CSV table of C-alpha atoms and ligand atoms in Angstrom, one decimal:
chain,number,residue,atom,x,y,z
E,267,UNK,CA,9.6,89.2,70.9
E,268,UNK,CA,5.8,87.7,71.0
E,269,UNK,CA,7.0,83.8,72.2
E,270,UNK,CA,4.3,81.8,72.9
E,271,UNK,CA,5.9,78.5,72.0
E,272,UNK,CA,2.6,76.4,72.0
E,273,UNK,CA,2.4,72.8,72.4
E,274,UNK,CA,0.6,72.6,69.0
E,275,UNK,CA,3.1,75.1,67.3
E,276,UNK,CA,5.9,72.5,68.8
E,277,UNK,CA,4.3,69.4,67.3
E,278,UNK,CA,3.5,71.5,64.0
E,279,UNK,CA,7.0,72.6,63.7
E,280,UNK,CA,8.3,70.0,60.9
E,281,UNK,CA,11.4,68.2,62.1
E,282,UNK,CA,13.8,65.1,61.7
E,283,UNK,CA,14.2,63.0,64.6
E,284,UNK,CA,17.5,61.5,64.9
E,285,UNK,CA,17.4,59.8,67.6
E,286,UNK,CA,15.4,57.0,68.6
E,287,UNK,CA,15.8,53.0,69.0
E,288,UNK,CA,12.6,51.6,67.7
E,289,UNK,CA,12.3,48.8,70.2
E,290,UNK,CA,12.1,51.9,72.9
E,291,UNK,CA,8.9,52.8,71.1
E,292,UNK,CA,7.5,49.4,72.7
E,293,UNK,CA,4.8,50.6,74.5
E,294,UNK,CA,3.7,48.3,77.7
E,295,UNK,CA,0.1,47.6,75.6
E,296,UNK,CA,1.7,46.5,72.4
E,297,UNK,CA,4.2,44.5,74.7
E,298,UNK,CA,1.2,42.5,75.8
E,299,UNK,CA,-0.6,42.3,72.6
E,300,UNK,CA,2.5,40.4,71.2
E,301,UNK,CA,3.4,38.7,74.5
E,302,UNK,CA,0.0,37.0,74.2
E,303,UNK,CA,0.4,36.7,70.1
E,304,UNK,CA,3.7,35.0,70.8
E,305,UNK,CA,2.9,33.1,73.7
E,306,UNK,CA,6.0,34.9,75.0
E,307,UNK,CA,5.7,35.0,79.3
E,308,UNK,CA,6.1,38.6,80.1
E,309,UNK,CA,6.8,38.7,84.4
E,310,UNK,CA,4.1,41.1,84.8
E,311,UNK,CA,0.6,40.8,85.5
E,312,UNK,CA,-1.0,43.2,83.2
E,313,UNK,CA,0.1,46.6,81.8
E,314,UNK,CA,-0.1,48.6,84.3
E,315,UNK,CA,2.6,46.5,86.5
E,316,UNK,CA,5.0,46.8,83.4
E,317,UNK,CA,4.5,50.1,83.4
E,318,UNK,CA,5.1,50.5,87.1
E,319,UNK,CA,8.8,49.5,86.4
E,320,UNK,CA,9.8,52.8,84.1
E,321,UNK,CA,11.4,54.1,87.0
E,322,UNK,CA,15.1,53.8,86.3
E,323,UNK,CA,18.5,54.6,88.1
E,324,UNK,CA,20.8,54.8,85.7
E,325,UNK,CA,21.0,53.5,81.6
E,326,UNK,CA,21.7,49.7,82.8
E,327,UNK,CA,18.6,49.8,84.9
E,328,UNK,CA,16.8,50.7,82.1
E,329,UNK,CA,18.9,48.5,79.5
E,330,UNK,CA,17.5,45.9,81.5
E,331,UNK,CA,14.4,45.6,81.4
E,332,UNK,CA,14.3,46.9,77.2
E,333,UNK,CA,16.0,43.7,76.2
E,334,UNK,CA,13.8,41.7,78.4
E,335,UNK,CA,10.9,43.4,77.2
E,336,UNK,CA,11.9,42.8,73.4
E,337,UNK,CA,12.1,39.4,73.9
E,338,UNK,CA,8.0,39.7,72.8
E,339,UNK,CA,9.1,40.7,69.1
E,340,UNK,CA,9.6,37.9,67.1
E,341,UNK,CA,8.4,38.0,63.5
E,342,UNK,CA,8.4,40.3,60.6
E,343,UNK,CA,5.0,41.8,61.3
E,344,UNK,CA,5.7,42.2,65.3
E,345,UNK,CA,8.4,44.6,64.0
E,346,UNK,CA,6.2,46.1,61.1
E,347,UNK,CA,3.7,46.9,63.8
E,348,UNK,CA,6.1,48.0,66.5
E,349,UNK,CA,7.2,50.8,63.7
E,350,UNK,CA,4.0,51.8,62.3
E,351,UNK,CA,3.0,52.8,65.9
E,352,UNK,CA,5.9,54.9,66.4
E,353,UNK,CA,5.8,56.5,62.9
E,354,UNK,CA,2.1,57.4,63.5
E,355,UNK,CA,2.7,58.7,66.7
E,356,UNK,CA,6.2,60.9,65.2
E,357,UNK,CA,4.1,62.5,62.3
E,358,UNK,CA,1.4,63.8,64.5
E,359,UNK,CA,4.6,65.8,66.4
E,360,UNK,CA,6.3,67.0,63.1
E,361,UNK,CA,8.4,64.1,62.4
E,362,UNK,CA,8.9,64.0,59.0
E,363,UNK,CA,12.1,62.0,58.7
E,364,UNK,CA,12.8,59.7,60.8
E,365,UNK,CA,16.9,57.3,60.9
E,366,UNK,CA,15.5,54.6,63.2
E,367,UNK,CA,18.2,52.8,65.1
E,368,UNK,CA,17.7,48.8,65.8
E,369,UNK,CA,19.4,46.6,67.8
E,370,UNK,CA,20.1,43.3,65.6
E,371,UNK,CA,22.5,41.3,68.0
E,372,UNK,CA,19.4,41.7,70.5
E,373,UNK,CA,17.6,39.9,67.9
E,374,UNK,CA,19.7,37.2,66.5
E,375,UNK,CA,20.5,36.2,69.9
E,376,UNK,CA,16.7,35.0,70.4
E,377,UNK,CA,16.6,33.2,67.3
E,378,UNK,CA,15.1,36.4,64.9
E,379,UNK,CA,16.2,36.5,61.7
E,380,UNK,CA,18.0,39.3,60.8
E,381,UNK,CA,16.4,40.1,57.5
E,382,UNK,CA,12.8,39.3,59.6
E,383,UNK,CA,14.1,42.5,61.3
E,384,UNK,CA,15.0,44.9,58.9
E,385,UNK,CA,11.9,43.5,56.1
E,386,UNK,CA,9.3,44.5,59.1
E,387,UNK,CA,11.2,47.9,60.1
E,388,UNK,CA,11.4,48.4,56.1
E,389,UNK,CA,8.0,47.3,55.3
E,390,UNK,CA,6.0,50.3,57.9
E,391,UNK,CA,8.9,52.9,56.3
E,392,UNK,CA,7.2,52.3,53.5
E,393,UNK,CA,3.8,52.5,54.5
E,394,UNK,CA,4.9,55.9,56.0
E,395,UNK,CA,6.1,57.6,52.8
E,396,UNK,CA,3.0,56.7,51.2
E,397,UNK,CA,0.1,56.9,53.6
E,398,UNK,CA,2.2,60.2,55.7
E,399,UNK,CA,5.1,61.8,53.2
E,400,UNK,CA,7.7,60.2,55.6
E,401,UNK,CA,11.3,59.2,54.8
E,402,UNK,CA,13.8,57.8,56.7
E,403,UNK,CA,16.6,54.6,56.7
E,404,UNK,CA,18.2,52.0,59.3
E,405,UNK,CA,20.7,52.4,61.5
E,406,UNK,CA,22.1,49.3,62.6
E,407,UNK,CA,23.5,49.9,66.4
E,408,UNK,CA,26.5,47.4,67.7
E,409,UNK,CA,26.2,46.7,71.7
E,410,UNK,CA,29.4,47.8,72.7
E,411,UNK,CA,29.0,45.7,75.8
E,412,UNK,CA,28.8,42.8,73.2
E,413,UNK,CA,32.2,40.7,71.8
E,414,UNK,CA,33.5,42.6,68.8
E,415,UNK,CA,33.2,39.9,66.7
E,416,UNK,CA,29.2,39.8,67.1
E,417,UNK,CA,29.4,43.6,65.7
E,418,UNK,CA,31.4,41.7,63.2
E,419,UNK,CA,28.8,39.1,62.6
E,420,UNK,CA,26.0,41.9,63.1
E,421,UNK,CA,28.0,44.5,59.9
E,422,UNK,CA,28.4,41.4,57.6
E,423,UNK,CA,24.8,40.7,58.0
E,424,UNK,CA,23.9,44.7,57.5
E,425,UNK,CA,26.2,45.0,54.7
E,426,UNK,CA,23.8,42.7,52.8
E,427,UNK,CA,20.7,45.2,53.2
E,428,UNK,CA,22.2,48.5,52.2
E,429,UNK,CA,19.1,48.3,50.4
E,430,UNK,CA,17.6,49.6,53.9
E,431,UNK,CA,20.4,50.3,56.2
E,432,UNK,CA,22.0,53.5,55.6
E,433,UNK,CA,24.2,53.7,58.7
E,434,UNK,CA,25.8,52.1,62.0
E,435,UNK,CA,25.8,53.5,65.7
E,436,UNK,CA,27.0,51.8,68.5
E,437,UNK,CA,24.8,51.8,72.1
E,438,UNK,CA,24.3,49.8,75.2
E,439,UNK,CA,26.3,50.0,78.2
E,440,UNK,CA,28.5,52.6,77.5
E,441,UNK,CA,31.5,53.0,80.9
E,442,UNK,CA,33.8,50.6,80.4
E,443,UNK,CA,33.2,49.7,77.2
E,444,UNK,CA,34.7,52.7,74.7
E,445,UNK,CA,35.0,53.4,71.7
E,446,UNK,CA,38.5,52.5,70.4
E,447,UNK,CA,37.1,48.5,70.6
E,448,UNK,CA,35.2,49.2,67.5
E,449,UNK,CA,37.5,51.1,65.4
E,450,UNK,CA,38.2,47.9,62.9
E,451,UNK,CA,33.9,47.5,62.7
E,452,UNK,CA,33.4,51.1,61.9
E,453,UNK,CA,36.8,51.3,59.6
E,454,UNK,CA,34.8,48.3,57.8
E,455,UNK,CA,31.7,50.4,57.8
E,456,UNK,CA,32.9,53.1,56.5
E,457,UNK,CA,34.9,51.7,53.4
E,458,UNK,CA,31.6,50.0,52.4
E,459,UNK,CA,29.8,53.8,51.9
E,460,UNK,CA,28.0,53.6,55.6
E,461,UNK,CA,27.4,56.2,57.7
E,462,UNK,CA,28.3,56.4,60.9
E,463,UNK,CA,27.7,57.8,64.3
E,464,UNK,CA,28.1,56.9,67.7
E,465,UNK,CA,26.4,57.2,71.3
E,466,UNK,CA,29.5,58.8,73.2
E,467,UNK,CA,29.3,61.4,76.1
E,468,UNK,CA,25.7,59.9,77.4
E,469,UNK,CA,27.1,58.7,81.1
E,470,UNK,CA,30.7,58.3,79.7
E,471,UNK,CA,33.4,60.6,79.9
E,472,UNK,CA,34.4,63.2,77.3
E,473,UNK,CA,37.2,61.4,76.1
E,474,UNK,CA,34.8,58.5,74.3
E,475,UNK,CA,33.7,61.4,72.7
E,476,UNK,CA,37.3,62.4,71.7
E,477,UNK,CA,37.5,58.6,70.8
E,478,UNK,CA,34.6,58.7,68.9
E,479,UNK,CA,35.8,61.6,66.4
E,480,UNK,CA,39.3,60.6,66.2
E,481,UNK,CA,39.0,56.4,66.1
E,482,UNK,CA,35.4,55.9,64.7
E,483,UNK,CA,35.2,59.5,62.7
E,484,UNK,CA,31.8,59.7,63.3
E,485,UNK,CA,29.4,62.4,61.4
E,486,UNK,CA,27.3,63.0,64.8
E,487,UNK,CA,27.0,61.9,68.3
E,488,UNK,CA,24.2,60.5,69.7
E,489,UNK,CA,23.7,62.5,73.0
E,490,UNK,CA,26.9,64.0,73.5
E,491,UNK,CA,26.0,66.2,76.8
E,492,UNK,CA,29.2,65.4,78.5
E,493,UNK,CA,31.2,67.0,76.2
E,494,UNK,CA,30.2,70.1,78.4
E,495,UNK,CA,32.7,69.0,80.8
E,496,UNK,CA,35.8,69.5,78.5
E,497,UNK,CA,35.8,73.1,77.1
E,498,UNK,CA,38.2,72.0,74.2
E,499,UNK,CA,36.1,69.3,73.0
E,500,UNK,CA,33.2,71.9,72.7
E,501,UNK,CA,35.4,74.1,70.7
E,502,UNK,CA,36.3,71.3,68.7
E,503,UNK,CA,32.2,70.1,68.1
E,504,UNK,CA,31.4,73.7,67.5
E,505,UNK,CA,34.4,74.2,64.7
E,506,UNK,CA,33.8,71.0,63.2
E,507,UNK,CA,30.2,71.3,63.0
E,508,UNK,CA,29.6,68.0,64.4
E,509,UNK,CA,26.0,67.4,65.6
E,510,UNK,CA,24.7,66.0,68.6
E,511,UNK,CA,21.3,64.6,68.9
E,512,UNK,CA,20.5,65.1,72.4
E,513,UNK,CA,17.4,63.3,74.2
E,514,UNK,CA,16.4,65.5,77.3
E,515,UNK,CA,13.9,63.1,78.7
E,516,UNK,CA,16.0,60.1,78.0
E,517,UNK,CA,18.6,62.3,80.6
E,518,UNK,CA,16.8,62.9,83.2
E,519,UNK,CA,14.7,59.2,83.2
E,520,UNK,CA,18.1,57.6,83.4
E,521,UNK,CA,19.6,60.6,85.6
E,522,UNK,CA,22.4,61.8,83.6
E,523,UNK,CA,21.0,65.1,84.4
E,524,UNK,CA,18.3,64.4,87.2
E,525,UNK,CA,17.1,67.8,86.7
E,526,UNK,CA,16.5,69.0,83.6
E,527,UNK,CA,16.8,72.8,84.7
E,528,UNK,CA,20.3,71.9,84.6
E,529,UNK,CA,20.8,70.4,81.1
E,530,UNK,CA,23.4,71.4,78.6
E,531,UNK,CA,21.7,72.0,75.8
E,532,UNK,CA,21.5,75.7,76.0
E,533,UNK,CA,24.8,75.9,77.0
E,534,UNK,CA,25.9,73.7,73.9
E,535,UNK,CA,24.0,76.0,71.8
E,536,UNK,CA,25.2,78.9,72.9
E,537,UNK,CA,28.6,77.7,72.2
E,538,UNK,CA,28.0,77.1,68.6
E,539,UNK,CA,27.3,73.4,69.3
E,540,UNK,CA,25.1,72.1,66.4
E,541,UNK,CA,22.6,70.5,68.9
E,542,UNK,CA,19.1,68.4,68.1
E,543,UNK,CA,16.3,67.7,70.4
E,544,UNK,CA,15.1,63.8,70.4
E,545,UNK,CA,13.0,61.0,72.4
E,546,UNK,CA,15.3,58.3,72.3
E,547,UNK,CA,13.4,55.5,73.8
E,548,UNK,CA,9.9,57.2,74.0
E,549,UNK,CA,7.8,54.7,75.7
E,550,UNK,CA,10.0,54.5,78.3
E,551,UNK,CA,11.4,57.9,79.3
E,552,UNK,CA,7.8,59.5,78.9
E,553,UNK,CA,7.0,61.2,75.7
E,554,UNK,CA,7.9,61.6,71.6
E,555,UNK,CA,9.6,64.0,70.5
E,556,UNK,CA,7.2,66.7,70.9
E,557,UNK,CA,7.1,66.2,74.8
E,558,UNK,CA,10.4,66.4,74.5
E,559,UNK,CA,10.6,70.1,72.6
E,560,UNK,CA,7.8,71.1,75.3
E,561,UNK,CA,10.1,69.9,78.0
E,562,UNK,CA,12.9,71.9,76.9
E,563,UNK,CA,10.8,75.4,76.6
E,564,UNK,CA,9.6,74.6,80.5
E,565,UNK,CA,12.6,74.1,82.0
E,566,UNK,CA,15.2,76.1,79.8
E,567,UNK,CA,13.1,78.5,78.2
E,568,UNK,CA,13.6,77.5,74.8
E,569,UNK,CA,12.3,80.1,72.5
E,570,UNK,CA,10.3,79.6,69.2
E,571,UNK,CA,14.1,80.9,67.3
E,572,UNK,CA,15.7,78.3,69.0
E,573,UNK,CA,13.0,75.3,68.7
E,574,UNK,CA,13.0,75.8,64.7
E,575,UNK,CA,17.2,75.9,65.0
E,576,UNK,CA,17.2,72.6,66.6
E,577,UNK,CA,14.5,71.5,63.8
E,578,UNK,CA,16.8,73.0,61.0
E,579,UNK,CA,19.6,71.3,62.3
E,580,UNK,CA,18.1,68.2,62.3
E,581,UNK,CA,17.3,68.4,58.8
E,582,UNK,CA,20.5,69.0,57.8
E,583,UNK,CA,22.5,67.3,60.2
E,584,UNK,CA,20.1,64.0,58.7
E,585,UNK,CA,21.0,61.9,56.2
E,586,UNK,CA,18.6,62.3,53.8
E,587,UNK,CA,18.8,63.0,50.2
E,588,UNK,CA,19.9,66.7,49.5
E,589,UNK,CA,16.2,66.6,47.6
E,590,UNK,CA,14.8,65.9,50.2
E,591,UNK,CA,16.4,68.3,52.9
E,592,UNK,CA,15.5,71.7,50.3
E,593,UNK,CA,12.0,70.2,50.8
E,594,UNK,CA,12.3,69.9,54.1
E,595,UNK,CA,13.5,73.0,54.8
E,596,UNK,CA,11.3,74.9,52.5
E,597,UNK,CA,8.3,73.0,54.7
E,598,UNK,CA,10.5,75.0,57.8
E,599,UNK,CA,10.2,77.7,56.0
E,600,UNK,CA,6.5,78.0,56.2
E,601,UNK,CA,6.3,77.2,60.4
E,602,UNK,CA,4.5,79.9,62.3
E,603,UNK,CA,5.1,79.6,65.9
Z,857,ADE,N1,19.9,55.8,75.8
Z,857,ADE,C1,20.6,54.7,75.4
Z,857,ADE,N2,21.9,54.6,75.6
Z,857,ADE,C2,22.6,53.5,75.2
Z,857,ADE,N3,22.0,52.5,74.6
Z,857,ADE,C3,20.7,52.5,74.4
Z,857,ADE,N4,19.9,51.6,73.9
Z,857,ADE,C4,18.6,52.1,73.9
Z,857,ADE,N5,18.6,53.3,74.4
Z,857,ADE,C5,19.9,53.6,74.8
Z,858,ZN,ZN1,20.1,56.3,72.5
């Protein structure tokens, strides 16, 4: 087989992404537009120190310095702005549906209201699927390192904008902090028609991901590379056709797998592991989702077969419209590596 996976075949290749916080598309330059906007002190002198500190040890290192760096989105427009950028910069590498999570408590906490939030997040969606062809939805994440009763607070408030929000997730600090606390919040969730998935497996153990399935019933995990660890829970993703969106960059930035030579995702794969390649938080772990595809074909060798499985899978793991996935696909269809 004739492979030449090409960067511009990768970013052509039409694709969901999954994946991705929006305030982790906060690039250091739009940090200090708003900082200055906001009259909101950043503790940097310019850009370029900010962006000296994407050097990260482990998620918490990271978590850090993204909820002090939010702390420069305040109003509706701040957040219409922070998603038009990303949404731009998704389309020109394929994206064309994009389930954006956000982090509300982060929000409220400051003093953002949380329809300021989702109105901004909704109002560049919108934009998208007219100016670009885009879809996409909300997914409201809980902070498991957060009281329960915030997530609570945070699913009353979403369940007031179904008009937007199609789903919950739950991130943050994940050790210490599993799964099993939010079984009443996603039991809640779910009754109200939400859907739901979960970050499990990232630095944690397999058995949030076991939690995950069993307690939370979750329709996908959100990175999910741990599960390698525990051969029955890969039998178990593979049979149940649960997907994982996976985030190689996001991996080896926060050193889940420091190198990526050694990442799972192949191995996943190969095990009949419904797996999707995503960017996570892309102005932080260095590149969209097309540097992330490119990544994966340098250091594992994915082929052009296997890129346009991931992208399929995406599609259908997504929760778009059934419409809209036979469109999708049929836009698949038509890729020429
Ligand atoms: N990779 C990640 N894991 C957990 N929480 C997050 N919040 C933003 N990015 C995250
Ligand atoms: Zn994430």
């Amino acid at each position: 087989m004739t492979d030449a996976l090409t960067d511009d075949a990768l970013s052509a290749l039409p694709k969901a992404e999954l994946h991705l916080h929006i305030e982790g598309t906060l690039e250091p330059e739009l940090a200090f537009e708003l900082a200055t906007r906001n009259g909101v002190e950043l503790p940097y002198a310019d850009v370029a120190e900010l962006a000296a500190q994407y050097d990260f040890d482990d998620l918490q290192s990271f978590l850090d310095l993204y909820y002090a760096t939010m702390a420069v989105l305040r109003t509706r427009e701040d957040f219409a702005e922070l998603t038009r950028r990303y949404l731009r910069r998704a389309h020109v590498q394929g994206v064309r549906h994009a389930e954006l999570f956000f982090d509300p408590q982060a929000h409220t906490a400051r003093g953002v209201a949380f329809d300021d939030v989702v109105d901004g997040i909704g109002d560049a969606l919108d934009e998208a699927e007219r100016e670009l062809g885009m879809s996409g939805g909300l997914i409201l994440c809980f902070l498991r390192d957060q009281p329960v009763e915030s997530a609570e607070e945070a699913l009353t408030a979403g369940l007031a904008r179904t008009d937007r929000i199609i789903g919950v997730g739950l991130d943050s600090a994940e050790v210490g902090y599993p799964p099993s606390l939010f079984e009443g919040v996603y039991a809640r969730a779910r009754a109200a028609g939400l859907h739901v998935v979960a970050h499990a497996g990232e630095e944690g153990p397999p058995a949030y991901v076991w939690e995950a399935l069993d307690l939370l019933k979750v329709e996908r995990i959100d990175h999910g590379i741990r599960s390698i660890e525990d051969d029955e829970l890969v039998a178990r993703l593979a049979s149940e056709r649960i997907p994982l969106t996976v985030c190689p960059l996001s991996n080896v930035r926060l050193q889940a797998t420091p190198d990526l030579r050694d990442h799972p995702l192949l191995r996943l794969d190969a095990a009949g592991v419904r797996v999707t390649v995503n960017s996570d938080d892309p102005a932080y772990f260095g590149g969209y989702v097309g540097r992330n595809f490119e990544a994966v074909r340098d250091a594992l060798g994915v082929t052009a077969d296997q890129a346009r499985q991931f992208a399929r899978t995406s599609i259908e793991a997504s929760f778009a419209s059934d419409q809209r996935k036979a469109q999708l696909l049929d836009e698949l269809e038509a890729w020429r590596p």
